[in-house]
Short mmCIF file of C-alpha atoms in Angstrom, two decimals:
data_model
loop_
_atom_site.label_atom_id
_atom_site.label_comp_id
_atom_site.label_asym_id
_atom_site.label_seq_id
_atom_site.Cartn_x
_atom_site.Cartn_y
_atom_site.Cartn_z
CA UNK A 179 72.27 9.28 54.51
CA UNK A 180 68.23 9.81 55.17
CA UNK A 181 66.52 10.89 51.81
CA UNK A 182 65.84 14.08 51.09
CA UNK A 183 62.09 15.01 50.99
CA UNK A 184 60.50 15.54 47.79
CA UNK A 185 60.26 19.76 46.80
CA UNK A 186 56.60 19.99 46.63
CA UNK A 187 55.29 21.37 43.22
CA UNK A 188 53.01 24.58 42.72
CA UNK A 189 49.95 22.91 40.64
CA UNK A 190 46.89 25.86 39.70
CA UNK A 191 44.27 24.64 41.56
CA UNK A 192 41.86 25.82 39.12
CA UNK A 193 42.46 24.02 36.51
CA UNK A 194 40.91 20.28 36.62
CA UNK A 195 42.56 17.66 35.27
CA UNK A 196 45.97 15.92 37.02
CA UNK A 197 49.19 14.80 35.28
CA UNK A 198 50.93 12.14 37.09
CA UNK A 199 53.61 9.97 36.46
CA UNK A 200 53.95 6.29 37.95
CA UNK A 201 56.93 4.55 38.11
CA UNK A 202 57.69 1.70 39.28
CA UNK A 203 60.77 1.21 41.64
CA UNK A 204 63.33 -0.94 41.77
CA UNK A 205 62.81 -1.99 37.61
CA UNK A 206 65.85 -2.04 35.23
CA UNK A 207 64.86 -0.61 32.66
CA UNK A 208 62.57 1.26 34.53
CA UNK A 209 58.82 0.55 33.80
CA UNK A 210 56.65 4.07 33.98
CA UNK A 211 53.51 5.44 32.70
CA UNK A 212 52.47 9.36 32.58
CA UNK A 213 48.69 9.24 32.68
CA UNK A 214 45.95 12.37 32.98
CA UNK A 215 43.16 11.78 35.09
CA UNK A 216 40.44 14.21 36.53
CA UNK A 217 39.85 14.14 40.54
CA UNK A 218 39.28 10.69 42.30
CA UNK A 219 39.28 9.23 44.86
CA UNK A 220 42.34 7.09 45.71
CA UNK A 221 40.64 3.69 45.40
CA UNK A 222 39.59 4.93 41.56
CA UNK A 223 43.04 6.27 41.09
CA UNK A 224 44.35 2.55 42.21
CA UNK A 225 41.98 1.49 39.19
CA UNK A 226 43.32 3.75 36.81
CA UNK A 227 47.24 2.59 38.02
CA UNK A 228 46.33 -1.01 37.22
CA UNK A 229 44.71 -0.45 33.65
CA UNK A 230 47.17 2.06 33.23
CA UNK A 231 50.71 -0.33 34.72
CA UNK A 232 48.76 -3.64 33.52
CA UNK A 233 47.99 -5.64 36.46
CA UNK A 234 44.92 -7.66 37.03
CA UNK A 235 43.98 -6.68 40.91
CA UNK A 236 44.68 -9.99 42.00
CA UNK A 237 45.86 -8.52 45.58
CA UNK A 238 45.53 -6.01 48.02
CA UNK A 239 47.14 -2.78 47.37
CA UNK A 240 47.91 1.44 49.98
CA UNK A 241 48.68 4.31 48.96
CA UNK A 242 51.43 5.43 51.46
CA UNK A 243 51.12 8.98 51.84
CA UNK A 244 53.37 10.47 55.10
CA UNK A 245 53.85 7.60 56.28
CA UNK A 246 49.90 6.88 56.83
CA UNK A 247 48.63 3.59 54.88
CA UNK A 248 45.12 4.23 52.40
CA UNK A 249 43.44 1.25 51.03
CA UNK A 250 39.87 -0.48 50.57
CA UNK A 251 38.15 -1.31 54.55
CA UNK A 252 35.22 -2.92 51.46
CA UNK A 253 38.54 -5.36 50.37
CA UNK A 254 39.50 -5.99 53.72
CA UNK A 255 42.69 -3.38 54.25
CA UNK A 256 43.85 -3.18 57.47
CA UNK A 257 44.90 0.60 56.66
CA UNK A 258 44.58 3.43 58.59
CA UNK A 259 42.56 5.16 55.81
CA UNK A 260 39.70 4.10 53.68
CA UNK A 261 40.88 5.02 49.97
CA UNK A 262 37.48 4.74 48.86
CA UNK A 263 36.76 8.38 50.88
CA UNK A 264 39.92 10.57 50.08
CA UNK A 265 39.69 12.00 47.05
CA UNK A 266 42.97 13.21 44.94
CA UNK A 267 42.82 16.71 44.89
CA UNK A 268 42.47 16.58 48.80
CA UNK A 269 46.30 14.88 49.41
CA UNK A 270 47.38 17.60 46.42
CA UNK A 271 45.96 20.03 48.47
CA UNK A 272 48.10 19.22 51.82
CA UNK A 273 50.98 19.61 49.36
CA UNK A 274 51.55 15.72 48.73
CA UNK A 275 52.49 16.18 45.50
CA UNK A 276 54.97 12.64 45.14
CA UNK A 277 53.42 9.94 47.18
CA UNK A 278 53.80 5.57 47.40
CA UNK A 279 51.28 3.14 45.54
CA UNK A 280 51.95 -0.62 46.87
CA UNK A 281 50.35 -3.72 45.35
CA UNK A 282 50.72 -6.96 46.45
CA UNK A 283 52.40 -6.86 49.83
CA UNK A 284 54.08 -10.62 49.06
CA UNK A 285 55.89 -9.96 45.86
CA UNK A 286 56.58 -6.17 47.54
CA UNK A 287 56.17 -3.95 44.21
CA UNK A 288 56.42 -0.36 44.76
CA UNK A 289 54.56 2.52 42.29
CA UNK A 290 56.08 6.20 43.34
CA UNK A 291 53.44 8.75 42.20
CA UNK A 292 54.17 12.41 40.67
CA UNK A 293 51.30 15.05 40.70
CA UNK A 294 53.64 17.01 38.10
CA UNK A 295 51.27 19.93 37.13
CA UNK A 296 47.09 20.20 36.96
CA UNK A 297 46.45 21.68 32.98
CA UNK A 298 42.70 22.65 31.91
CA UNK A 299 40.84 19.97 29.80
CA UNK A 300 41.28 19.46 26.05
CA UNK A 301 37.85 19.84 24.01
CA UNK A 302 37.12 16.06 22.58
CA UNK A 303 39.58 13.95 24.70
CA UNK A 304 38.29 11.59 26.73
CA UNK A 305 39.94 10.78 30.81
CA UNK A 306 41.59 9.00 32.01
CA UNK A 307 44.03 8.71 29.69
CA UNK A 308 47.86 7.65 29.50
CA UNK A 309 50.13 10.06 27.28
CA UNK A 310 53.45 7.88 27.29
CA UNK A 311 55.07 5.51 29.08
CA UNK A 312 58.49 2.70 28.88
CA UNK A 313 57.94 -1.40 29.27
CA UNK A 314 55.22 -3.67 29.90
CA UNK A 315 54.19 -4.29 33.29
CA UNK A 316 55.40 -7.94 34.90
CA UNK A 317 53.55 -10.93 34.89
CA UNK A 318 51.97 -11.45 38.23
CA UNK A 319 52.80 -13.38 40.84
CA UNK A 320 56.71 -13.25 39.56
CA UNK A 321 58.33 -12.79 42.48
CA UNK A 322 58.85 -8.93 42.62
CA UNK A 323 61.46 -6.65 40.63
CA UNK A 324 64.28 -9.66 41.86
CA UNK A 325 62.19 -11.98 40.50
CA UNK A 326 61.68 -10.50 37.49
CA UNK A 327 64.47 -9.39 36.31
CA UNK A 328 65.62 -13.37 36.86
CA UNK A 329 62.93 -14.29 34.92
CA UNK A 330 64.18 -11.77 32.20
CA UNK A 331 67.80 -12.79 32.03
CA UNK A 332 66.17 -16.40 31.17
CA UNK A 333 63.99 -14.02 28.73
CA UNK A 334 66.63 -12.53 27.01
CA UNK A 335 69.24 -15.09 26.99
CA UNK A 336 68.69 -18.58 24.66
CA UNK A 337 71.06 -20.79 26.13
CA UNK A 338 69.73 -20.50 29.38
CA UNK A 339 68.77 -23.70 30.75
CA UNK A 340 64.98 -22.66 31.44
CA UNK A 341 64.58 -20.36 28.75
CA UNK A 342 62.36 -22.16 26.59
CA UNK A 343 60.03 -22.56 30.17
CA UNK A 344 60.69 -18.97 30.99
CA UNK A 345 59.04 -18.03 27.49
CA UNK A 346 56.41 -20.69 28.28
CA UNK A 347 56.03 -18.93 31.36
CA UNK A 348 55.11 -15.25 30.10
CA UNK A 349 53.42 -16.27 26.86
CA UNK A 350 53.38 -15.28 23.16
CA UNK A 351 52.54 -12.18 23.68
CA UNK A 352 55.08 -10.67 25.93
CA UNK A 353 57.23 -8.88 24.96
CA UNK A 354 59.89 -7.02 28.24
CA UNK A 355 60.88 -3.78 25.56
CA UNK A 356 57.65 -3.24 23.67
CA UNK A 357 54.53 -1.09 25.44
CA UNK A 358 51.58 -0.35 23.91
CA UNK A 359 49.90 2.58 24.24
CA UNK A 360 47.11 2.27 22.38
CA UNK A 361 46.05 -1.46 24.30
CA UNK A 362 46.35 0.83 28.08
CA UNK A 363 44.00 4.17 26.34
CA UNK A 364 41.22 0.53 25.43
CA UNK A 365 41.60 -0.04 29.17
CA UNK A 366 41.27 3.02 30.25
CA UNK A 367 37.97 3.52 27.96
CA UNK A 368 36.42 0.64 29.52
CA UNK A 369 37.26 1.65 32.92
CA UNK A 370 35.35 4.81 32.25
CA UNK A 371 32.17 3.46 33.75
CA UNK A 372 33.30 2.48 36.75
CA UNK A 373 34.47 6.02 37.59
CA UNK A 374 33.38 8.82 38.55
CA UNK A 375 30.81 8.08 40.96
CA UNK A 376 31.25 10.77 43.36
CA UNK A 377 31.58 14.41 42.08
CA UNK A 378 34.99 15.68 42.10
CA UNK A 379 36.14 18.99 42.77
CA UNK A 380 36.17 20.81 39.48
CA UNK A 381 33.04 18.73 38.22
CA UNK A 382 30.50 20.82 35.19
CA UNK A 383 27.63 20.67 36.16
CA UNK A 384 25.50 17.62 34.45
CA UNK A 385 23.10 18.93 31.24
CA UNK A 386 20.94 15.39 32.16
CA UNK A 387 19.56 14.24 35.58
CA UNK A 388 18.71 10.82 36.29
CA UNK A 389 15.29 9.05 34.54
CA UNK A 390 15.43 11.54 32.02
CA UNK A 391 15.16 10.23 28.25
CA UNK A 392 17.71 11.36 26.00
CA UNK A 393 18.62 10.42 22.05
CA UNK A 394 21.62 10.34 20.42
CA UNK A 395 22.39 13.02 18.33
CA UNK A 396 23.28 11.96 14.15
CA UNK A 397 26.47 10.66 13.29
CA UNK A 398 27.76 8.75 16.93
CA UNK A 399 28.73 5.82 16.03
CA UNK A 400 28.69 2.74 19.03
CA UNK A 401 32.09 2.72 20.49
CA UNK A 402 32.38 -1.27 20.38
CA UNK A 403 31.08 -1.14 16.90
CA UNK A 404 31.82 1.47 14.79
CA UNK A 405 30.01 0.09 11.97
CA UNK A 406 26.72 0.46 13.84
CA UNK A 407 25.24 3.95 13.40
CA UNK A 408 23.60 5.00 17.53
CA UNK A 409 22.21 8.01 15.56
CA UNK A 410 18.65 8.11 17.20
CA UNK A 411 18.28 5.88 19.57
CA UNK A 412 16.36 6.57 22.47
CA UNK A 413 16.64 5.69 26.47
CA UNK A 414 16.83 6.48 29.42
CA UNK A 415 19.59 7.29 32.08
CA UNK A 416 20.34 5.19 35.07
CA UNK A 417 23.64 6.86 36.36
CA UNK A 418 26.38 9.93 36.29
CA UNK A 419 29.88 9.21 35.79
CA UNK A 420 31.47 12.75 37.15
CA UNK A 421 34.31 12.92 34.67
CA UNK A 422 35.60 15.28 31.77
CA UNK A 423 33.68 14.78 29.87
CA UNK A 424 30.80 13.45 32.09
CA UNK A 425 29.36 10.16 30.64
CA UNK A 426 26.12 8.92 31.46
CA UNK A 427 24.43 5.26 31.25
CA UNK A 428 21.89 4.45 29.37
CA UNK A 429 19.43 2.05 29.26
CA UNK A 430 17.41 1.88 25.81
CA UNK A 431 13.91 1.66 25.32
CA UNK A 432 11.94 -1.06 23.50
CA UNK A 433 10.82 0.68 20.25
CA UNK A 434 14.64 1.69 20.27
CA UNK A 435 15.83 -1.81 20.41
CA UNK A 436 13.09 -3.24 18.34
CA UNK A 437 14.40 -1.57 15.67
CA UNK A 438 17.71 -2.25 16.10
CA UNK A 439 20.01 -4.17 13.58
CA UNK A 440 19.99 -7.54 14.19
CA UNK A 441 24.02 -8.26 14.17
CA UNK A 442 24.10 -5.56 17.21
CA UNK A 443 22.59 -8.15 19.28
CA UNK A 444 24.36 -11.04 17.22
CA UNK A 445 27.73 -9.12 18.76
CA UNK A 446 26.13 -8.43 22.12
CA UNK A 447 25.46 -12.25 22.24
CA UNK A 448 29.11 -13.23 21.44
CA UNK A 449 30.59 -10.85 23.89
CA UNK A 450 28.27 -11.65 25.94
CA UNK A 451 27.24 -7.82 26.88
CA UNK A 452 23.40 -6.45 27.66
CA UNK A 453 22.64 -5.23 24.42
CA UNK A 454 20.26 -2.63 26.43
CA UNK A 455 23.29 -0.74 27.77
CA UNK A 456 25.09 1.89 27.11
CA UNK A 457 27.48 4.58 28.29
CA UNK A 458 27.69 7.91 25.61
CA UNK A 459 29.24 11.27 26.36
CA UNK A 460 27.12 14.54 26.95
CA UNK A 461 28.26 15.80 23.59
CA UNK A 462 26.84 12.84 21.90
CA UNK A 463 22.99 13.52 23.78
CA UNK A 464 19.97 15.30 23.27
CA UNK A 465 16.43 15.96 25.49
CA UNK A 466 13.58 13.13 23.97
CA UNK A 467 10.72 13.84 24.41
CA UNK A 468 9.01 10.26 23.56
CA UNK A 469 10.02 6.46 23.67
CA UNK A 470 10.05 5.60 20.28
CA UNK A 471 12.61 6.98 17.67
CA UNK A 472 12.03 9.40 15.82
CA UNK A 473 14.29 8.40 13.25
CA UNK A 474 16.98 5.78 13.67
CA UNK A 475 20.57 6.02 11.55
CA UNK A 476 20.47 2.24 10.18
CA UNK A 477 23.91 0.61 9.41
CA UNK A 478 25.00 0.81 5.29
CA UNK A 479 27.85 -0.86 5.63
CA UNK A 480 28.91 -3.33 8.21
CA UNK A 481 31.85 -4.58 8.71
CA UNK A 482 32.68 -8.14 9.44
CA UNK A 483 36.30 -9.06 10.44
CA UNK A 484 37.68 -12.26 8.34
CA UNK A 485 37.94 -15.41 9.92
CA UNK A 486 41.75 -16.38 10.66
CA UNK A 487 42.71 -19.08 10.88
CA UNK A 488 45.21 -18.29 14.08
CA UNK A 489 42.05 -18.09 16.05
CA UNK A 490 40.74 -21.12 18.41
CA UNK A 491 37.23 -19.43 18.25
CA UNK A 492 37.92 -18.47 14.18
CA UNK A 493 38.46 -22.25 13.47
CA UNK A 494 35.46 -23.17 15.79
CA UNK A 495 32.74 -21.08 13.81
CA UNK A 496 34.23 -22.70 10.53
CA UNK A 497 33.03 -25.91 11.38
CA UNK A 498 30.18 -24.45 12.15
CA UNK A 499 29.78 -22.08 8.45
CA UNK A 500 29.92 -18.68 11.36
CA UNK A 501 31.06 -15.52 11.08
CA UNK A 502 33.05 -13.81 13.60
CA UNK A 503 30.05 -11.73 14.38
CA UNK A 504 28.88 -15.03 15.70
CA UNK A 505 28.98 -16.51 18.98
CA UNK A 506 29.63 -19.84 19.42
CA UNK A 507 27.38 -22.31 18.59
CA UNK A 508 26.33 -24.21 22.34
CA UNK A 509 27.02 -28.11 22.50
CA UNK A 510 23.75 -30.39 22.22
CA UNK A 511 23.13 -33.35 20.28
CA UNK A 512 22.95 -31.58 16.52
CA UNK A 513 26.32 -29.30 16.82
CA UNK A 514 28.16 -32.56 18.25
CA UNK A 515 27.29 -34.40 15.68
CA UNK A 516 28.37 -31.40 12.84
CA UNK A 517 31.80 -31.12 15.01
CA UNK A 518 31.65 -35.67 14.20
CA UNK A 519 30.96 -35.03 10.43
CA UNK A 520 34.18 -32.15 10.52
CA UNK A 521 36.72 -34.23 12.63
CA UNK A 522 36.02 -37.80 10.12
CA UNK A 523 37.24 -35.48 7.52
CA UNK A 524 40.47 -34.38 9.32
CA UNK A 525 41.36 -36.73 12.08
CA UNK A 526 44.46 -39.25 11.26
CA UNK A 527 44.11 -42.43 13.22
CA UNK A 528 46.44 -43.55 14.93
CA UNK A 529 47.94 -41.00 17.00
CA UNK A 530 49.92 -41.28 20.39
CA UNK A 531 48.08 -38.62 23.12
CA UNK A 532 47.85 -38.77 26.95
CA UNK A 533 44.55 -39.26 28.49
CA UNK A 534 44.09 -37.64 31.34
CA UNK A 535 40.14 -38.54 32.84
CA UNK A 536 37.43 -35.31 32.79
CA UNK A 537 34.82 -37.48 34.50
CA UNK A 538 33.65 -40.54 36.14
CA UNK A 539 32.67 -41.72 32.98
CA UNK A 540 36.47 -42.87 31.32
CA UNK A 541 39.15 -44.98 32.40
CA UNK A 542 40.23 -43.39 36.13
CA UNK A 543 43.77 -43.70 35.56
CA UNK A 544 45.63 -41.43 33.21
CA UNK A 545 48.56 -41.92 31.15
CA UNK A 546 49.73 -42.52 27.49
CA UNK A 547 47.47 -44.21 25.32
CA UNK A 548 47.17 -45.14 21.16
CA UNK A 549 43.94 -43.65 19.86
CA UNK A 550 42.55 -46.13 17.18
CA UNK A 551 39.29 -44.49 15.98
CA UNK A 552 36.21 -43.68 16.57
CA UNK A 553 34.69 -45.36 19.45
CA UNK A 554 30.81 -47.19 18.31
CA UNK A 555 28.79 -45.34 18.85
CA UNK A 556 30.97 -42.33 18.40
CA UNK A 557 29.12 -39.95 20.95
CA UNK A 558 28.22 -39.91 24.09
CA UNK A 559 25.14 -37.58 25.69
CA UNK A 560 27.60 -36.62 28.99
CA UNK A 561 31.12 -37.47 27.32
CA UNK A 562 30.46 -35.75 23.94
CA UNK A 563 32.71 -37.85 20.72
CA UNK A 564 34.48 -40.62 22.53
CA UNK A 565 36.81 -42.50 21.05
CA UNK A 566 38.60 -45.72 20.93
CA UNK A 567 42.15 -46.60 22.39
CA UNK A 568 44.55 -49.02 23.76
CA UNK A 569 46.96 -48.47 26.44
CA UNK A 570 48.72 -52.22 26.60
CA UNK A 571 46.49 -55.19 25.46
CA UNK A 572 43.86 -53.46 26.67
CA UNK A 573 41.42 -51.79 24.74
CA UNK A 574 39.23 -48.41 26.22
CA UNK A 575 36.61 -45.61 25.63
CA UNK A 576 37.77 -42.59 26.17
CA UNK A 577 36.36 -39.15 25.27
CA UNK A 578 38.23 -36.84 22.98
CA UNK A 579 38.13 -33.49 25.93
CA UNK A 580 39.95 -36.03 27.86
CA UNK A 581 42.98 -36.44 25.52
CA UNK A 582 46.51 -34.28 25.09
CA UNK A 583 47.81 -34.41 22.15
CA UNK A 584 51.40 -33.77 21.26
CA UNK A 585 52.66 -30.22 19.05
CA UNK A 586 53.97 -31.63 16.55
CA UNK A 587 51.38 -34.65 15.82
CA UNK A 588 48.76 -32.79 12.96
CA UNK A 589 45.82 -33.95 14.85
CA UNK A 590 46.99 -31.72 18.32
CA UNK A 591 44.48 -28.31 16.09
CA UNK A 592 41.46 -30.21 15.96
CA UNK A 593 41.71 -31.76 18.68
CA UNK A 594 42.03 -29.11 21.25
CA UNK A 595 39.68 -26.73 19.17
CA UNK A 596 37.05 -29.17 19.88
CA UNK A 597 38.17 -29.23 23.74
CA UNK A 598 37.72 -25.57 23.84
CA UNK A 599 34.72 -25.46 22.49
CA UNK A 600 33.32 -28.31 24.20
CA UNK A 601 34.87 -27.05 27.70
CA UNK A 602 33.57 -23.26 26.59
CA UNK A 603 30.26 -24.44 26.22
CA UNK A 604 29.92 -26.42 29.80
CA UNK A 605 31.12 -23.50 31.07
CA UNK A 606 28.75 -20.94 30.33
CA UNK A 607 25.47 -23.42 30.58
CA UNK A 608 27.06 -23.37 34.35
CA UNK A 609 27.07 -19.95 34.43
CA UNK A 610 23.42 -19.45 32.81
CA UNK A 611 22.11 -22.20 35.55
CA UNK A 612 23.34 -19.97 38.73
CA UNK A 613 21.51 -17.12 37.14
CA UNK A 614 17.62 -17.49 37.76
CA UNK A 615 15.24 -16.07 36.33
CA UNK A 616 14.50 -13.04 38.83
CA UNK A 617 10.75 -12.70 40.44
CA UNK A 618 9.55 -9.90 40.35
CA UNK A 619 8.88 -7.73 42.39
CA UNK A 620 11.79 -7.84 44.08
CA UNK A 621 13.44 -6.71 46.96
CA UNK A 622 17.10 -5.05 47.92
CA UNK A 623 18.30 -4.11 50.89
CA UNK A 624 21.64 -2.19 51.39
CA UNK A 625 23.54 -0.78 54.55
CA UNK A 626 25.82 1.77 54.53
CA UNK A 627 27.99 3.97 56.71
CA UNK A 628 31.57 5.04 58.09
CA UNK A 629 33.19 2.00 58.23
CA UNK A 630 32.73 -1.63 58.64
CA UNK A 631 31.03 -1.64 62.64
CA UNK A 632 28.21 0.66 62.35
CA UNK A 633 25.55 1.13 59.62
CA UNK A 634 24.11 4.44 60.04
CA UNK A 635 22.14 4.71 57.44
CA UNK A 636 19.71 1.98 55.50
CA UNK A 637 17.89 1.92 52.16
CA UNK A 638 15.47 -0.62 50.92
CA UNK A 639 14.21 -0.73 47.36
CA UNK A 640 11.54 -2.16 45.32
CA UNK A 641 11.37 -3.86 41.59
CA UNK A 642 8.91 -3.90 40.43
CA UNK A 643 9.95 -5.10 37.11
CA UNK A 644 12.79 -5.26 34.98
CA UNK A 645 14.41 -1.79 34.30
CA UNK A 646 11.94 -0.26 36.44
CA UNK A 647 13.22 2.40 38.35
CA UNK A 648 13.28 0.94 42.21
CA UNK A 649 11.02 1.92 44.93
CA UNK A 650 13.49 3.83 47.37
CA UNK A 651 13.05 4.51 50.91
CA UNK A 652 15.81 5.26 53.47
CA UNK A 653 16.18 5.18 57.47
CA UNK A 654 19.24 7.04 59.09
CA UNK A 655 20.70 6.72 62.96
CA UNK A 656 23.62 6.92 64.67
CA UNK A 657 23.51 3.21 64.53
CA UNK A 658 20.72 1.90 62.01
CA UNK A 659 20.80 -1.44 62.73
CA UNK A 660 20.10 -1.74 66.20
CA UNK A 661 16.60 -0.06 66.04
CA UNK A 662 13.73 -2.72 66.10
CA UNK A 663 11.39 -0.72 64.44
CA UNK A 664 13.30 -0.39 61.38
CA UNK A 665 12.97 -3.91 61.19
CA UNK A 666 9.16 -3.68 60.81
CA UNK A 667 9.12 -0.75 58.75
CA UNK A 668 10.77 -2.64 56.61
CA UNK A 669 9.30 -5.70 56.49
CA UNK A 670 5.91 -3.54 56.03
CA UNK A 671 7.30 -1.73 52.79
CA UNK A 672 8.10 -5.25 51.71
CA UNK A 673 4.90 -6.33 52.37
CA UNK A 674 2.75 -3.46 51.59
CA UNK A 675 4.61 -4.42 47.79
CA UNK A 676 4.33 -7.85 47.28
CA UNK A 677 8.08 -8.54 47.52
CA UNK A 678 8.75 -11.85 48.47
CA UNK A 679 13.19 -11.89 47.54
CA UNK A 680 15.63 -10.20 48.82
CA UNK A 681 19.10 -9.09 47.98
CA UNK A 682 20.76 -7.59 50.95
CA UNK A 683 24.42 -6.50 50.59
CA UNK A 684 26.83 -8.68 53.26
CA UNK A 685 28.14 -5.21 54.67
CA UNK A 686 28.32 -1.63 54.13
CA UNK A 687 28.85 -1.03 51.10
CA UNK A 688 29.87 2.81 51.41
CA UNK A 689 29.98 5.60 53.51
CA UNK A 690 26.43 7.78 54.05
CA UNK A 691 26.80 9.50 51.17
CA UNK A 692 27.47 6.09 48.59
CA UNK A 693 24.74 7.19 46.55
CA UNK A 694 24.58 11.04 46.10
CA UNK A 695 21.98 12.10 49.04
CA UNK A 696 23.20 13.83 51.71
CA UNK A 697 23.26 12.56 54.89
CA UNK A 698 20.66 14.33 56.20
CA UNK A 699 21.12 17.79 55.09
CA UNK A 700 22.43 19.58 58.78
CA UNK A 701 26.03 20.09 59.70
CA UNK A 702 29.26 17.96 59.38
CA UNK A 703 28.61 14.24 59.26
CA UNK A 704 30.46 13.19 62.19
CA UNK A 705 30.12 9.49 61.00
CA UNK A 706 31.50 10.14 58.11
CA UNK A 707 35.52 10.57 57.27
CA UNK A 708 34.90 12.00 53.31
CA UNK A 709 32.65 14.06 54.07
CA UNK A 710 34.12 15.89 57.17
CA UNK A 711 34.00 19.39 56.46
CA UNK A 712 32.12 19.12 53.49
CA UNK A 713 29.72 21.83 53.67
CA UNK A 714 25.62 20.88 53.66
CA UNK A 715 25.59 17.36 55.20
CA UNK A 716 25.15 16.42 58.53
CA UNK A 717 23.65 13.57 60.59
CA UNK A 718 20.89 14.11 63.25
CA UNK A 719 18.65 10.63 64.59
#
């Protein structure tokens, strides 16, 4: 029998918050979430679904509405429509209160999206927020609903011959019966700065504009570090997120950072975040007249989390006498010697291990070895700590980081901690090497168009110094890249400002209205599917 179409719900179009239920089909027991959100693009809804369900955004997706697909053309989607330029309010206004969201076309996860009702915004509540749900998200790449059902059978049955393997695959933190609402809302809180790039249907008027100097009101604390007050901090508005409440991307002024507590910078270094950037809600801010704070609130009770022997990073901090506020030190000659002295007092020889080559320096053949002690000398500039080991009658020198020790061996934690620290340090060095110091002034070129084939707007920018507002110039036409005069004018623009290095977008990064500029003012824009029918925009050569 054909399935009956869902009954259309009567929703109050004047209320700004949409309550939706996300149900993952073909799962037993049913995995679902109830979320309250602002009006948003379908692509932003995709990001909300990913964070709310617990997916890792590793695969393609599509919304299926009345038999037509909506996906992100920027991610090579072959969907009928671009999800970045279609809003949830438009879908609902057309009477579609139930539709499908498909994720990972290999595993084929189908979600039913039910728009249950519209609500007034609650004072003091940040949206999006999850209000209820049941059961955690399945692991990525587990084989879809039927593969997940098979995985659960193995997890629940200790007699199954693959029980231990299944538990090891999902990890220690996975509980198929537990749903962590606080963790989901924490994910949504971190997602907020990536949402609200365009004004929604019921957006409030922003109190502050880009470029405004703002000051944090007294009593406000840092979102991530609640023992660090932000009252009195001054910054400049760099971006507006059209959410409930409206949020502002702020760049702190230099006088503000000069007065910030040292532990703030230590934590930013530890968490690899930029200390000069922050997002604040509208009700936390007021206008400021000068960049220098009049009075900045300072911490009076810094709370440092105790070190835990269950955390590898904390055990490494113990080696160096650090606290949880400190970043792990990089691996250099001095820190290698410190770790070596620690291991001299904790490793017990001999012990058995599997050796895996980590570079061309050690033996090329993997296999079992008996580790006899530290080599002489015990430190190598490239490999770090080196051990002497025996394989048969042959004595070898092997890097400690290339050894894998059995779980029952008392040395296992010490070897794994050292290996973890060394590889983390090397990875960070590689990341730092890839990021070259920018040579100002820097030029940027961004392309905009209705699809991936036609470019209707080019925005060239010049950044004269770090943190400076870019100097922008725009060119618009039915296909601006085919106009030779445009390239000449861009070259002259960069030459005028002394630009030597230019970064360019690989293709169109969005519609002509992506940066919030009309394109240009006139009638309806024939190039822009998102702006179609909106008043106050149009296209003219």
